[in-house]
C-alpha atoms as a printed R data frame, in Angstrom:
    type eleno elety resid chain resno        x       y        z
1   ATOM     1    CA   MET     A     1  -84.071 196.250  -92.375
2   ATOM     2    CA   ARG     A     2  -83.720 199.831  -93.613
3   ATOM     3    CA   PRO     A     3  -85.171 200.083  -97.132
4   ATOM     4    CA   ILE     A     4  -82.570 200.205  -99.897
5   ATOM     5    CA   ARG     A     5  -83.422 203.146 -102.128
6   ATOM     6    CA   PRO     A     6  -82.156 205.202 -105.087
7   ATOM     7    CA   GLY     A     7  -78.706 206.630 -104.452
8   ATOM     8    CA   ASP     A     8  -77.561 203.751 -102.213
9   ATOM     9    CA   ARG     A     9  -74.427 201.748 -103.016
10  ATOM    10    CA   GLY     A    10  -72.910 198.510 -101.787
11  ATOM    11    CA   PRO     A    11  -72.949 194.696 -102.045
12  ATOM    12    CA   ALA     A    12  -76.684 194.507 -101.338
13  ATOM    13    CA   VAL     A    13  -77.419 196.764 -104.314
14  ATOM    14    CA   ALA     A    14  -75.132 194.646 -106.513
15  ATOM    15    CA   GLU     A    15  -77.060 191.546 -105.441
16  ATOM    16    CA   ILE     A    16  -80.401 193.225 -106.228
17  ATOM    17    CA   ARG     A    17  -79.119 194.229 -109.661
18  ATOM    18    CA   ALA     A    18  -77.957 190.655 -110.321
19  ATOM    19    CA   VAL     A    19  -81.393 189.203 -109.538
20  ATOM    20    CA   LEU     A    20  -83.146 191.826 -111.693
21  ATOM    21    CA   THR     A    21  -80.750 191.073 -114.552
22  ATOM    22    CA   GLY     A    22  -81.529 187.370 -114.242
23  ATOM    23    CA   LEU     A    23  -85.224 188.224 -114.541
24  ATOM    24    CA   ASP     A    24  -84.544 190.271 -117.720
25  ATOM    25    CA   LEU     A    25  -85.695 193.444 -115.995
26  ATOM    26    CA   LEU     A    26  -82.292 195.140 -116.030
27  ATOM    27    CA   PRO     A    27  -79.524 195.033 -118.679
28  ATOM    28    CA   ALA     A    28  -76.406 193.156 -117.595
29  ATOM    29    CA   ALA     A    29  -73.860 195.679 -116.375
30  ATOM    30    CA   PRO     A    30  -71.367 195.787 -113.508
31  ATOM    31    CA   GLY     A    31  -72.073 198.172 -110.680
32  ATOM    32    CA   ASP     A    32  -73.310 198.537 -107.137
33  ATOM    33    CA   GLU     A    33  -75.290 201.789 -107.469
34  ATOM    34    CA   PHE     A    34  -79.058 202.013 -107.058
35  ATOM    35    CA   ASP     A    35  -79.513 204.215 -110.129
36  ATOM    36    CA   SER     A    36  -82.652 205.259 -112.007
37  ATOM    37    CA   ALA     A    37  -82.581 202.142 -114.211
38  ATOM    38    CA   THR     A    38  -82.448 199.946 -111.090
39  ATOM    39    CA   GLU     A    39  -85.355 201.862 -109.564
40  ATOM    40    CA   ARG     A    40  -87.466 201.317 -112.705
41  ATOM    41    CA   ALA     A    41  -86.597 197.625 -112.668
42  ATOM    42    CA   VAL     A    42  -87.512 197.341 -108.960
43  ATOM    43    CA   ARG     A    43  -90.862 199.029 -109.632
44  ATOM    44    CA   ALA     A    44  -91.531 196.664 -112.544
45  ATOM    45    CA   PHE     A    45  -90.663 193.671 -110.338
46  ATOM    46    CA   GLN     A    46  -92.900 194.890 -107.514
47  ATOM    47    CA   GLN     A    47  -95.767 195.473 -109.937
48  ATOM    48    CA   SER     A    48  -95.430 191.981 -111.417
49  ATOM    49    CA   ARG     A    49  -95.369 190.381 -107.953
50  ATOM    50    CA   GLY     A    50  -98.337 192.258 -106.528
51  ATOM    51    CA   LEU     A    51  -96.259 194.331 -104.108
52  ATOM    52    CA   SER     A    52  -96.400 198.053 -103.379
53  ATOM    53    CA   ALA     A    53  -94.531 199.581 -106.323
54  ATOM    54    CA   ASP     A    54  -92.570 202.223 -104.409
55  ATOM    55    CA   GLY     A    55  -89.193 201.581 -106.068
56  ATOM    56    CA   ARG     A    56  -87.506 200.770 -102.751
57  ATOM    57    CA   VAL     A    57  -86.309 197.390 -101.498
58  ATOM    58    CA   GLY     A    58  -87.683 196.822  -98.013
59  ATOM    59    CA   ALA     A    59  -87.945 193.507  -96.182
60  ATOM    60    CA   GLU     A    60  -90.942 192.282  -98.187
61  ATOM    61    CA   THR     A    61  -89.453 193.134 -101.589
62  ATOM    62    CA   TRP     A    62  -86.121 191.654 -100.530
63  ATOM    63    CA   ARG     A    63  -87.809 188.338  -99.670
64  ATOM    64    CA   ALA     A    64  -89.614 188.365 -103.015
65  ATOM    65    CA   LEU     A    65  -86.344 189.026 -104.877
66  ATOM    66    CA   ASP     A    66  -84.652 186.206 -102.993
67  ATOM    67    CA   ALA     A    67  -87.521 183.862 -103.856
68  ATOM    68    CA   ALA     A    68  -87.392 184.899 -107.525
69  ATOM    69    CA   ARG     A    69  -83.919 183.370 -107.941
70  ATOM    70    CA   TRP     A    70  -85.417 179.899 -108.219
71  ATOM    71    CA   ARG     A    71  -87.106 178.340 -111.260
72  ATOM    72    CA   LEU     A    72  -89.077 175.107 -111.046
73  ATOM    73    CA   GLY     A    73  -86.754 172.172 -111.683
74  ATOM    74    CA   ALA     A    74  -83.563 173.979 -110.647
75  ATOM    75    CA   ARG     A    75  -83.445 172.208 -107.260
76  ATOM    76    CA   THR     A    76  -85.109 169.366 -105.408
77  ATOM    77    CA   LEU     A    77  -88.014 170.571 -103.292
78  ATOM    78    CA   TYR     A    78  -88.972 168.926 -100.008
79  ATOM    79    CA   HIS     A    79  -90.653 169.697  -96.689
80  ATOM    80    CA   ALA     A    80  -87.935 171.106  -94.440
81  ATOM    81    CA   VAL     A    81  -88.387 171.613  -90.676
82  ATOM    82    CA   PRO     A    82  -88.355 174.087  -88.993
83  ATOM    83    CA   GLU     A    83  -87.570 176.468  -91.891
84  ATOM    84    CA   PRO     A    84  -89.562 175.395  -94.998
85  ATOM    85    CA   LEU     A    85  -88.227 176.013  -98.482
86  ATOM    86    CA   THR     A    86  -89.648 179.098 -100.179
87  ATOM    87    CA   GLY     A    87  -89.328 180.484 -103.680
88  ATOM    88    CA   GLU     A    88  -90.932 181.083 -107.046
89  ATOM    89    CA   ASP     A    89  -90.278 177.435 -107.927
90  ATOM    90    CA   VAL     A    90  -92.453 176.375 -104.995
91  ATOM    91    CA   ARG     A    91  -95.232 178.708 -106.136
92  ATOM    92    CA   SER     A    92  -94.997 177.374 -109.697
93  ATOM    93    CA   LEU     A    93  -95.249 173.805 -108.386
94  ATOM    94    CA   GLN     A    94  -98.272 174.673 -106.243
95  ATOM    95    CA   GLU     A    95 -100.028 176.386 -109.152
96  ATOM    96    CA   ARG     A    96  -99.301 173.397 -111.417
97  ATOM    97    CA   LEU     A    97 -100.699 170.937 -108.859
98  ATOM    98    CA   LEU     A    98 -103.785 173.090 -108.272
99  ATOM    99    CA   GLU     A    99 -104.482 173.074 -112.013
100 ATOM   100    CA   MET     A   100 -104.253 169.277 -111.940
101 ATOM   101    CA   GLY     A   101 -106.746 169.009 -109.090
102 ATOM   102    CA   TYR     A   102 -104.406 168.433 -106.133
103 ATOM   103    CA   ASP     A   103 -104.999 170.371 -102.939
104 ATOM   104    CA   THR     A   104 -101.894 172.345 -101.977
105 ATOM   105    CA   GLY     A   105 -103.928 175.015 -100.240
106 ATOM   106    CA   ARG     A   106 -103.031 178.590 -101.148
107 ATOM   107    CA   ALA     A   107 -100.205 179.016 -103.670
108 ATOM   108    CA   ASP     A   108  -98.092 180.893 -101.143
109 ATOM   109    CA   ALA     A   109  -94.588 179.818 -102.290
110 ATOM   110    CA   ILE     A   110  -93.998 177.905  -99.022
111 ATOM   111    CA   TYR     A   111  -93.265 174.155  -99.244
112 ATOM   112    CA   GLY     A   112  -95.271 173.143  -96.174
113 ATOM   113    CA   VAL     A   113  -97.039 169.981  -95.059
114 ATOM   114    CA   ARG     A   114 -100.039 170.494  -97.342
115 ATOM   115    CA   THR     A   115  -97.862 170.905 -100.433
116 ATOM   116    CA   SER     A   116  -95.794 167.861  -99.485
117 ATOM   117    CA   ARG     A   117  -98.963 165.762  -99.117
118 ATOM   118    CA   ALA     A   118 -100.246 166.944 -102.500
119 ATOM   119    CA   VAL     A   119  -96.940 165.981 -104.129
120 ATOM   120    CA   ALA     A   120  -97.054 162.569 -102.433
121 ATOM   121    CA   GLN     A   121 -100.609 162.015 -103.705
122 ATOM   122    CA   PHE     A   122  -99.530 162.903 -107.237
123 ATOM   123    CA   GLN     A   123  -96.505 160.579 -106.969
124 ATOM   124    CA   ARG     A   124  -98.672 157.712 -105.743
125 ATOM   125    CA   GLU     A   125 -101.068 158.107 -108.684
126 ATOM   126    CA   VAL     A   126  -98.287 158.107 -111.305
127 ATOM   127    CA   GLY     A   127  -96.394 155.169 -109.781
128 ATOM   128    CA   LEU     A   128  -93.544 157.044 -108.111
129 ATOM   129    CA   LYS     A   129  -92.317 156.660 -104.538
130 ATOM   130    CA   PRO     A   130  -94.677 158.928 -102.521
131 ATOM   131    CA   ASP     A   131  -92.010 160.700 -100.466
132 ATOM   132    CA   GLY     A   132  -93.499 164.184 -100.896
133 ATOM   133    CA   SER     A   133  -90.349 165.656 -102.446
134 ATOM   134    CA   CYS     A   134  -90.152 167.068 -105.963
135 ATOM   135    CA   GLY     A   135  -87.017 165.913 -107.780
136 ATOM   136    CA   PRO     A   136  -86.185 165.086 -111.424
137 ATOM   137    CA   TYR     A   137  -88.529 162.073 -111.725
138 ATOM   138    CA   THR     A   138  -91.479 163.954 -110.260
139 ATOM   139    CA   MET     A   139  -90.738 166.923 -112.513
140 ATOM   140    CA   GLY     A   140  -90.684 164.615 -115.536
141 ATOM   141    CA   ALA     A   141  -94.093 163.204 -114.600
142 ATOM   142    CA   LEU     A   142  -95.496 166.712 -114.112
143 ATOM   143    CA   ARG     A   143  -94.329 167.752 -117.584
144 ATOM   144    CA   ARG     A   144  -95.955 164.705 -119.191
145 ATOM   145    CA   LEU     A   145  -99.383 165.166 -117.619
146 ATOM   146    CA   GLY     A   146 -101.951 167.841 -118.350
147 ATOM   147    CA   ARG     A   147 -104.632 169.579 -116.374
148 ATOM   148    CA   LYS     A   148 -107.210 167.324 -114.690
149 ATOM   149    CA   VAL     A   149 -109.815 169.829 -113.547
150 ATOM   150    CA   VAL     A   150 -111.825 171.744 -116.151
151 ATOM   151    CA   GLY     A   151 -114.867 173.993 -115.985
152 ATOM   152    CA   GLY     A   152 -113.836 176.034 -112.946
153 ATOM   153    CA   ARG     A   153 -111.086 176.787 -110.453
154 ATOM   154    CA   PRO     A   154 -110.544 173.770 -108.156
155 ATOM   155    CA   GLN     A   155 -109.365 175.915 -105.260
156 ATOM   156    CA   TRP     A   156 -112.507 178.051 -105.554
157 ATOM   157    CA   LEU     A   157 -114.622 174.887 -105.333
158 ATOM   158    CA   ARG     A   158 -112.770 173.639 -102.227
159 ATOM   159    CA   GLU     A   159 -112.855 176.957 -100.371
160 ATOM   160    CA   SER     A   160 -116.489 177.638 -101.278
161 ATOM   161    CA   ASP     A   161 -117.502 174.174 -100.115
162 ATOM   162    CA   ALA     A   162 -115.701 174.676  -96.783
163 ATOM   163    CA   ILE     A   163 -117.607 177.931  -96.240
164 ATOM   164    CA   ARG     A   164 -120.900 176.298  -97.212
165 ATOM   165    CA   GLN     A   165 -120.426 173.408  -94.785
166 ATOM   166    CA   SER     A   166 -119.591 175.750  -91.900
167 ATOM   167    CA   GLY     A   167 -123.100 177.252  -92.005
168 ATOM   168    CA   PRO     A   168 -124.444 180.817  -92.362
169 ATOM   169    CA   THR     A   169 -124.369 181.988  -88.732
170 ATOM   170    CA   LEU     A   170 -121.794 184.354  -87.251
171 ATOM   171    CA   VAL     A   171 -122.210 182.981  -83.729
172 ATOM   172    CA   GLY     A   172 -119.034 181.248  -82.586
173 ATOM   173    CA   ARG     A   173 -116.872 182.535  -85.440
174 ATOM   174    CA   THR     A   174 -113.410 183.924  -84.748
175 ATOM   175    CA   VAL     A   175 -112.454 187.166  -86.482
176 ATOM   176    CA   VAL     A   176 -109.042 188.806  -86.175
177 ATOM   177    CA   ILE     A   177 -109.060 192.575  -86.740
178 ATOM   178    CA   ASP     A   178 -105.752 194.202  -87.554
179 ATOM   179    CA   PRO     A   179 -105.494 197.969  -86.998
180 ATOM   180    CA   GLY     A   180 -102.583 198.879  -89.279
181 ATOM   181    CA   HIS     A   181  -99.289 200.403  -88.094
182 ATOM   182    CA   GLY     A   182  -99.004 201.332  -84.394
183 ATOM   183    CA   GLY     A   183  -96.143 201.892  -81.980
184 ATOM   184    CA   VAL     A   184  -93.323 203.857  -83.599
185 ATOM   185    CA   ASP     A   185  -95.125 203.714  -86.964
186 ATOM   186    CA   PRO     A   186  -98.107 206.117  -87.052
187 ATOM   187    CA   GLY     A   187  -98.795 205.523  -90.738
188 ATOM   188    CA   VAL     A   188 -100.177 208.508  -92.626
189 ATOM   189    CA   VAL     A   189  -99.992 211.704  -90.559
190 ATOM   190    CA   VAL     A   190 -101.911 214.856  -91.540
191 ATOM   191    CA   PRO     A   191 -101.841 218.164  -89.610
192 ATOM   192    CA   ASP     A   192 -105.224 219.906  -89.604
193 ATOM   193    CA   GLY     A   193 -105.078 223.287  -87.871
194 ATOM   194    CA   ASP     A   194 -104.425 222.643  -84.201
195 ATOM   195    CA   LEU     A   195 -105.148 218.946  -84.691
196 ATOM   196    CA   ARG     A   196 -102.980 216.106  -85.966
197 ATOM   197    CA   TRP     A   197 -104.719 213.109  -87.496
198 ATOM   198    CA   THR     A   198 -102.812 209.812  -87.641
199 ATOM   199    CA   GLU     A   199 -103.749 206.672  -89.504
200 ATOM   200    CA   ALA     A   200 -102.783 204.413  -86.599
201 ATOM   201    CA   ASP     A   201 -105.151 206.159  -84.160
202 ATOM   202    CA   LEU     A   202 -108.090 206.338  -86.545
203 ATOM   203    CA   VAL     A   203 -107.944 202.717  -87.646
204 ATOM   204    CA   HIS     A   204 -107.585 201.532  -84.040
205 ATOM   205    CA   ASP     A   205 -110.762 203.414  -83.152
206 ATOM   206    CA   LEU     A   206 -112.431 201.853  -86.179
207 ATOM   207    CA   ALA     A   207 -111.178 198.395  -85.147
208 ATOM   208    CA   SER     A   208 -112.531 198.865  -81.602
209 ATOM   209    CA   ARG     A   209 -115.963 199.799  -82.954
210 ATOM   210    CA   LEU     A   210 -115.868 196.795  -85.292
211 ATOM   211    CA   GLU     A   211 -114.867 194.566  -82.363
212 ATOM   212    CA   GLY     A   212 -117.924 195.712  -80.401
213 ATOM   213    CA   ARG     A   213 -120.365 195.169  -83.276
214 ATOM   214    CA   LEU     A   214 -119.042 191.724  -84.113
215 ATOM   215    CA   ALA     A   215 -118.964 190.647  -80.459
216 ATOM   216    CA   ALA     A   216 -122.607 191.700  -80.133
217 ATOM   217    CA   ALA     A   217 -123.370 189.383  -83.065
218 ATOM   218    CA   GLY     A   218 -121.800 186.424  -81.223
219 ATOM   219    CA   VAL     A   219 -118.334 186.581  -82.793
220 ATOM   220    CA   ARG     A   220 -115.085 185.969  -80.904
221 ATOM   221    CA   VAL     A   221 -112.860 188.926  -81.796
222 ATOM   222    CA   GLN     A   222 -109.123 189.450  -81.390
223 ATOM   223    CA   LEU     A   223 -107.251 192.679  -82.198
224 ATOM   224    CA   THR     A   224 -103.595 192.454  -83.259
225 ATOM   225    CA   ARG     A   225 -102.599 195.488  -81.182
226 ATOM   226    CA   GLY     A   226 -103.804 197.911  -78.534
227 ATOM   227    CA   PRO     A   227 -104.220 201.685  -78.773
228 ATOM   228    CA   ALA     A   228 -100.774 202.537  -77.412
229 ATOM   229    CA   SER     A   229  -98.513 199.637  -78.399
230 ATOM   230    CA   ARG     A   230  -94.798 200.298  -77.882
231 ATOM   231    CA   SER     A   231  -93.663 198.646  -81.101
232 ATOM   232    CA   CYS     A   232  -95.094 197.998  -84.542
233 ATOM   233    CA   LEU     A   233  -95.808 194.292  -85.037
234 ATOM   234    CA   PRO     A   234  -94.436 193.000  -88.391
235 ATOM   235    CA   ASP     A   235  -97.022 191.774  -90.875
236 ATOM   236    CA   THR     A   236  -95.604 188.253  -90.661
237 ATOM   237    CA   ASP     A   237  -96.328 188.206  -86.907
238 ATOM   238    CA   ARG     A   238  -99.858 189.538  -87.442
239 ATOM   239    CA   ALA     A   239 -100.526 186.731  -89.916
240 ATOM   240    CA   GLU     A   240  -99.028 184.165  -87.541
241 ATOM   241    CA   LEU     A   241 -101.308 185.387  -84.737
242 ATOM   242    CA   ALA     A   242 -104.394 184.930  -86.914
243 ATOM   243    CA   ASN     A   243 -103.258 181.450  -87.946
244 ATOM   244    CA   SER     A   244 -102.536 180.405  -84.357
245 ATOM   245    CA   LEU     A   245 -106.051 181.451  -83.318
246 ATOM   246    CA   GLY     A   246 -107.630 179.447  -86.134
247 ATOM   247    CA   ALA     A   247 -109.462 182.577  -87.280
248 ATOM   248    CA   ASP     A   248 -112.340 182.296  -89.731
249 ATOM   249    CA   VAL     A   249 -111.746 185.797  -91.149
250 ATOM   250    CA   PHE     A   250 -108.890 188.320  -91.046
251 ATOM   251    CA   ILE     A   251 -109.538 192.033  -91.651
252 ATOM   252    CA   SER     A   252 -106.710 194.581  -91.778
253 ATOM   253    CA   LEU     A   253 -107.733 198.243  -91.561
254 ATOM   254    CA   HIS     A   254 -105.716 201.108  -93.052
255 ATOM   255    CA   ALA     A   255 -106.168 204.649  -94.322
256 ATOM   256    CA   ASP     A   256 -104.362 205.777  -97.460
257 ATOM   257    CA   GLY     A   257 -102.347 208.865  -98.315
258 ATOM   258    CA   HIS     A   258 -101.092 210.566 -101.483
259 ATOM   259    CA   PRO     A   259  -99.195 213.751 -102.350
260 ATOM   260    CA   ASN     A   260 -102.154 214.790 -104.526
261 ATOM   261    CA   PRO     A   261 -105.020 215.830 -102.191
262 ATOM   262    CA   ALA     A   262 -107.500 215.013 -104.970
263 ATOM   263    CA   ALA     A   263 -106.833 211.294 -104.467
264 ATOM   264    CA   ASP     A   264 -109.759 209.802 -102.560
265 ATOM   265    CA   GLY     A   265 -111.869 206.684 -102.184
266 ATOM   266    CA   VAL     A   266 -111.926 203.194 -100.671
267 ATOM   267    CA   ALA     A   267 -110.094 200.112 -101.974
268 ATOM   268    CA   THR     A   268 -109.976 196.521 -100.726
269 ATOM   269    CA   TYR     A   269 -107.182 194.017 -101.307
270 ATOM   270    CA   HIS     A   270 -107.044 190.206 -101.260
271 ATOM   271    CA   TYR     A   271 -104.333 187.644 -101.954
272 ATOM   272    CA   GLY     A   272 -103.661 187.009 -105.621
273 ATOM   273    CA   THR     A   273 -100.995 186.962 -108.332
274 ATOM   274    CA   ASP     A   274 -100.794 188.485 -111.789
275 ATOM   275    CA   ASN     A   275 -101.432 185.107 -113.457
276 ATOM   276    CA   GLY     A   276 -104.867 184.577 -111.934
277 ATOM   277    CA   VAL     A   277 -104.015 182.450 -108.877
278 ATOM   278    CA   THR     A   278 -105.999 183.853 -105.974
279 ATOM   279    CA   SER     A   279 -107.554 183.139 -102.606
280 ATOM   280    CA   ALA     A   280 -111.085 182.515 -103.836
281 ATOM   281    CA   THR     A   281 -112.802 183.221 -100.525
282 ATOM   282    CA   GLY     A   282 -110.556 186.224  -99.901
283 ATOM   283    CA   GLU     A   283 -111.496 187.581 -103.308
284 ATOM   284    CA   ARG     A   284 -115.194 187.142 -102.525
285 ATOM   285    CA   LEU     A   285 -114.857 188.786  -99.111
286 ATOM   286    CA   ALA     A   286 -112.986 191.724 -100.652
287 ATOM   287    CA   GLY     A   287 -115.785 192.235 -103.168
288 ATOM   288    CA   LEU     A   288 -118.450 192.126 -100.460
289 ATOM   289    CA   VAL     A   289 -116.584 194.571  -98.210
290 ATOM   290    CA   GLN     A   290 -115.955 196.958 -101.078
291 ATOM   291    CA   ARG     A   291 -119.566 196.965 -102.305
292 ATOM   292    CA   GLU     A   292 -121.048 197.334  -98.812
293 ATOM   293    CA   ILE     A   293 -118.772 200.271  -97.928
294 ATOM   294    CA   VAL     A   294 -119.424 202.093 -101.199
295 ATOM   295    CA   ALA     A   295 -123.189 201.575 -100.918
296 ATOM   296    CA   ARG     A   296 -123.441 202.644  -97.257
297 ATOM   297    CA   THR     A   297 -120.950 205.538  -97.221
298 ATOM   298    CA   GLY     A   298 -120.775 207.012 -100.718
299 ATOM   299    CA   LEU     A   299 -116.963 206.832 -100.786
300 ATOM   300    CA   ARG     A   300 -115.449 206.689 -104.261
301 ATOM   301    CA   ASP     A   301 -115.154 203.081 -105.494
302 ATOM   302    CA   CYS     A   302 -111.467 202.340 -106.100
303 ATOM   303    CA   ARG     A   303 -112.345 198.654 -106.588
304 ATOM   304    CA   THR     A   304 -110.688 195.459 -105.325
305 ATOM   305    CA   HIS     A   305 -107.157 194.369 -106.163
306 ATOM   306    CA   ALA     A   306 -105.041 191.231 -105.864
307 ATOM   307    CA   LYS     A   307 -101.773 191.608 -103.940
308 ATOM   308    CA   THR     A   308  -99.112 189.249 -102.578
309 ATOM   309    CA   TRP     A   309  -98.344 191.213  -99.408
310 ATOM   310    CA   ASP     A   310  -97.165 188.983  -96.542
311 ATOM   311    CA   LEU     A   311 -100.266 189.880  -94.557
312 ATOM   312    CA   LEU     A   312 -102.500 188.353  -97.254
313 ATOM   313    CA   ARG     A   313 -100.158 185.603  -98.459
314 ATOM   314    CA   LEU     A   314  -99.361 184.036  -95.088
315 ATOM   315    CA   THR     A   315 -102.843 184.021  -93.529
316 ATOM   316    CA   ARG     A   316 -104.723 180.721  -93.814
317 ATOM   317    CA   MET     A   317 -108.250 182.140  -93.862
318 ATOM   318    CA   PRO     A   318 -110.186 184.652  -95.996
319 ATOM   319    CA   ALA     A   319 -108.144 187.818  -95.487
320 ATOM   320    CA   VAL     A   320 -108.557 191.365  -96.743
321 ATOM   321    CA   ARG     A   321 -106.872 194.708  -96.277
322 ATOM   322    CA   VAL     A   322 -109.235 197.674  -96.449
323 ATOM   323    CA   GLU     A   323 -107.990 201.187  -97.231
324 ATOM   324    CA   VAL     A   324 -111.007 203.057  -95.856
325 ATOM   325    CA   GLY     A   325 -110.211 206.405  -97.474
326 ATOM   326    CA   TYR     A   326 -107.433 208.959  -97.953
327 ATOM   327    CA   LEU     A   327 -106.439 210.963  -94.896
328 ATOM   328    CA   THR     A   328 -104.709 213.367  -97.296
329 ATOM   329    CA   SER     A   329 -108.040 214.087  -99.039
330 ATOM   330    CA   PRO     A   330 -109.939 216.913  -97.318
331 ATOM   331    CA   GLN     A   331 -113.200 215.272  -98.384
332 ATOM   332    CA   ASP     A   332 -112.363 211.784  -97.090
333 ATOM   333    CA   ARG     A   333 -110.702 213.152  -93.931
334 ATOM   334    CA   SER     A   334 -113.760 215.177  -92.937
335 ATOM   335    CA   ARG     A   335 -115.740 211.938  -93.062
336 ATOM   336    CA   LEU     A   336 -113.204 209.672  -91.379
337 ATOM   337    CA   VAL     A   337 -112.827 211.926  -88.341
338 ATOM   338    CA   ASP     A   338 -116.604 211.825  -87.785
339 ATOM   339    CA   PRO     A   339 -117.472 208.997  -85.321
340 ATOM   340    CA   ARG     A   340 -120.896 208.558  -86.944
341 ATOM   341    CA   PHE     A   341 -119.250 207.943  -90.310
342 ATOM   342    CA   ARG     A   342 -116.917 205.365  -88.762
343 ATOM   343    CA   ASP     A   343 -119.993 203.607  -87.385
344 ATOM   344    CA   ARG     A   344 -121.345 203.365  -90.931
345 ATOM   345    CA   LEU     A   345 -118.038 201.893  -92.091
346 ATOM   346    CA   VAL     A   346 -118.249 199.318  -89.315
347 ATOM   347    CA   GLU     A   347 -121.824 198.352  -90.221
348 ATOM   348    CA   ALA     A   348 -120.729 197.853  -93.831
349 ATOM   349    CA   ILE     A   349 -117.897 195.505  -92.819
350 ATOM   350    CA   VAL     A   350 -120.124 193.524  -90.427
351 ATOM   351    CA   ALA     A   351 -122.714 193.092  -93.191
352 ATOM   352    CA   ALA     A   352 -119.987 191.899  -95.578
353 ATOM   353    CA   VAL     A   353 -118.697 189.347  -93.074
354 ATOM   354    CA   GLN     A   354 -122.239 188.016  -92.584
355 ATOM   355    CA   ARG     A   355 -122.763 187.742  -96.344
356 ATOM   356    CA   MET     A   356 -119.452 185.896  -96.607
357 ATOM   357    CA   PHE     A   357 -121.038 182.897  -94.875
358 ATOM   358    CA   PHE     A   358 -124.254 182.919  -96.887
359 ATOM   359    CA   PRO     A   359 -124.295 180.413  -99.758
360 ATOM   360    CA   VAL     A   360 -123.891 182.270 -103.057
361 ATOM   361    CA   GLU     A   361 -127.382 181.264 -104.169
362 ATOM   362    CA   ARG     A   362 -128.846 182.695 -100.922
363 ATOM   363    CA   ASP     A   363 -126.928 185.971 -100.933
364 ATOM   364    CA   VAL     A   364 -128.846 189.201 -100.360
365 ATOM   365    CA   PRO     A   365 -128.654 192.610 -102.097
366 ATOM   366    CA   THR     A   366 -125.886 194.975 -101.086
367 ATOM   367    CA   GLY     A   367 -126.956 197.340  -98.308
368 ATOM   368    CA   SER     A   368 -129.985 195.265  -97.293
369 ATOM   369    CA   ILE     A   369 -128.673 193.712  -94.048
370 ATOM   370    CA   ASP     A   370 -129.713 195.481  -90.864
371 ATOM   371    CA   VAL     A   371 -126.769 194.925  -88.529
372 ATOM   372    CA   SER     A   372 -128.937 195.605  -85.458
373 ATOM   373    CA   GLU     A   373 -130.979 192.506  -86.333
374 ATOM   374    CA   LEU     A   374 -127.859 190.349  -86.006
375 ATOM   375    CA   ARG     A   375 -127.476 191.536  -82.407
376 ATOM   376    CA   ALA     A   376 -131.176 190.943  -81.761
377 ATOM   377    CA   VAL     A   377 -130.886 187.313  -82.896
378 ATOM   378    CA   VAL     A   378 -128.028 186.712  -80.457
379 ATOM   379    CA   ALA     A   379 -129.915 188.442  -77.626
380 ATOM   380    CA   ALA     A   380 -133.034 186.380  -78.288
381 ATOM   381    CA   GLY     A   381 -130.978 183.179  -78.213
382 ATOM   382    CA   ALA     A   382 -129.463 184.173  -74.859
383 ATOM   383    CA   VAL     A   383 -132.922 184.805  -73.390
384 ATOM   384    CA   ARG     A   384 -134.176 181.381  -74.525
385 ATOM   385    CA   ARG     A   385 -131.214 179.692  -72.866
């Protein structure tokens, strides 16, 4: 869909205003104009939901607004096939069950099989019919009972244990690398004399280098697009591809841009909400990637951040989006266009992925992994066979 932006009018704008009014972000007033007050309310909504706060209503913001209509208890929730129920009420239910020690998986606002099973388990334990749907009786039981798990985040414990049991080696892992944009969407574009640098081209080159390094370490690697794709794959399709492959790790590569050329640095994003619910393993991977890149490249540390972008919300494995620098910054751009610098970025990400599978108590200092040794281990194993 074409983004709805300031100055637009029509029924869609009236619907957006109605949702924002219901969320107490916009005073109740008739109208179908996307005025400055509506733009401020949209930005506030996007900020609260972990979306890009650009003040426009694109497909992702529209879905979030549609989901925000629902409050837990306003409707009966159940596992619907083939289109599952989605909404803020589903997310609230998942977060409540996670706090009580039930495994819904990621709090992604989708009432899928895992959420239905968690509800059925809760119903069985409180003496209700375990049908996996959340109606008035189940809601009443949820309100009466308090948190079961204390002294830590239960989802962190589950995800960390799954990583621990899978072992520390990279050999045989599946990693999906997502070069951002592509096709008709070049991303950030910066003219530089006779040259023209595009985000899509640079991150695809970076992804290809990362593919080679990981493959040499025994990893099965899949890219979400080629160098000259005809269309830009939606983020929902990129996430679905990673899920269908049963990937162990998902890494999306982007370069940033800003009207102020002084903006520079690297930032890494993982799934999370403003109330503390997060993908624990995604959060850890984001921290490792960020620290390794900063230590090995000297890029400014713009830290890690929790976001609810579809790309991070819908993936079922540790997933991060890395903004490897600002193409609009002369300083960052001079580095990013240097193939040797991109090799250093790749080594940092490979080291972070390796550290991801080390138990926390056996982790190593940032910058200490020699990526060439990972390839040597695989080569030695091949010779022995």
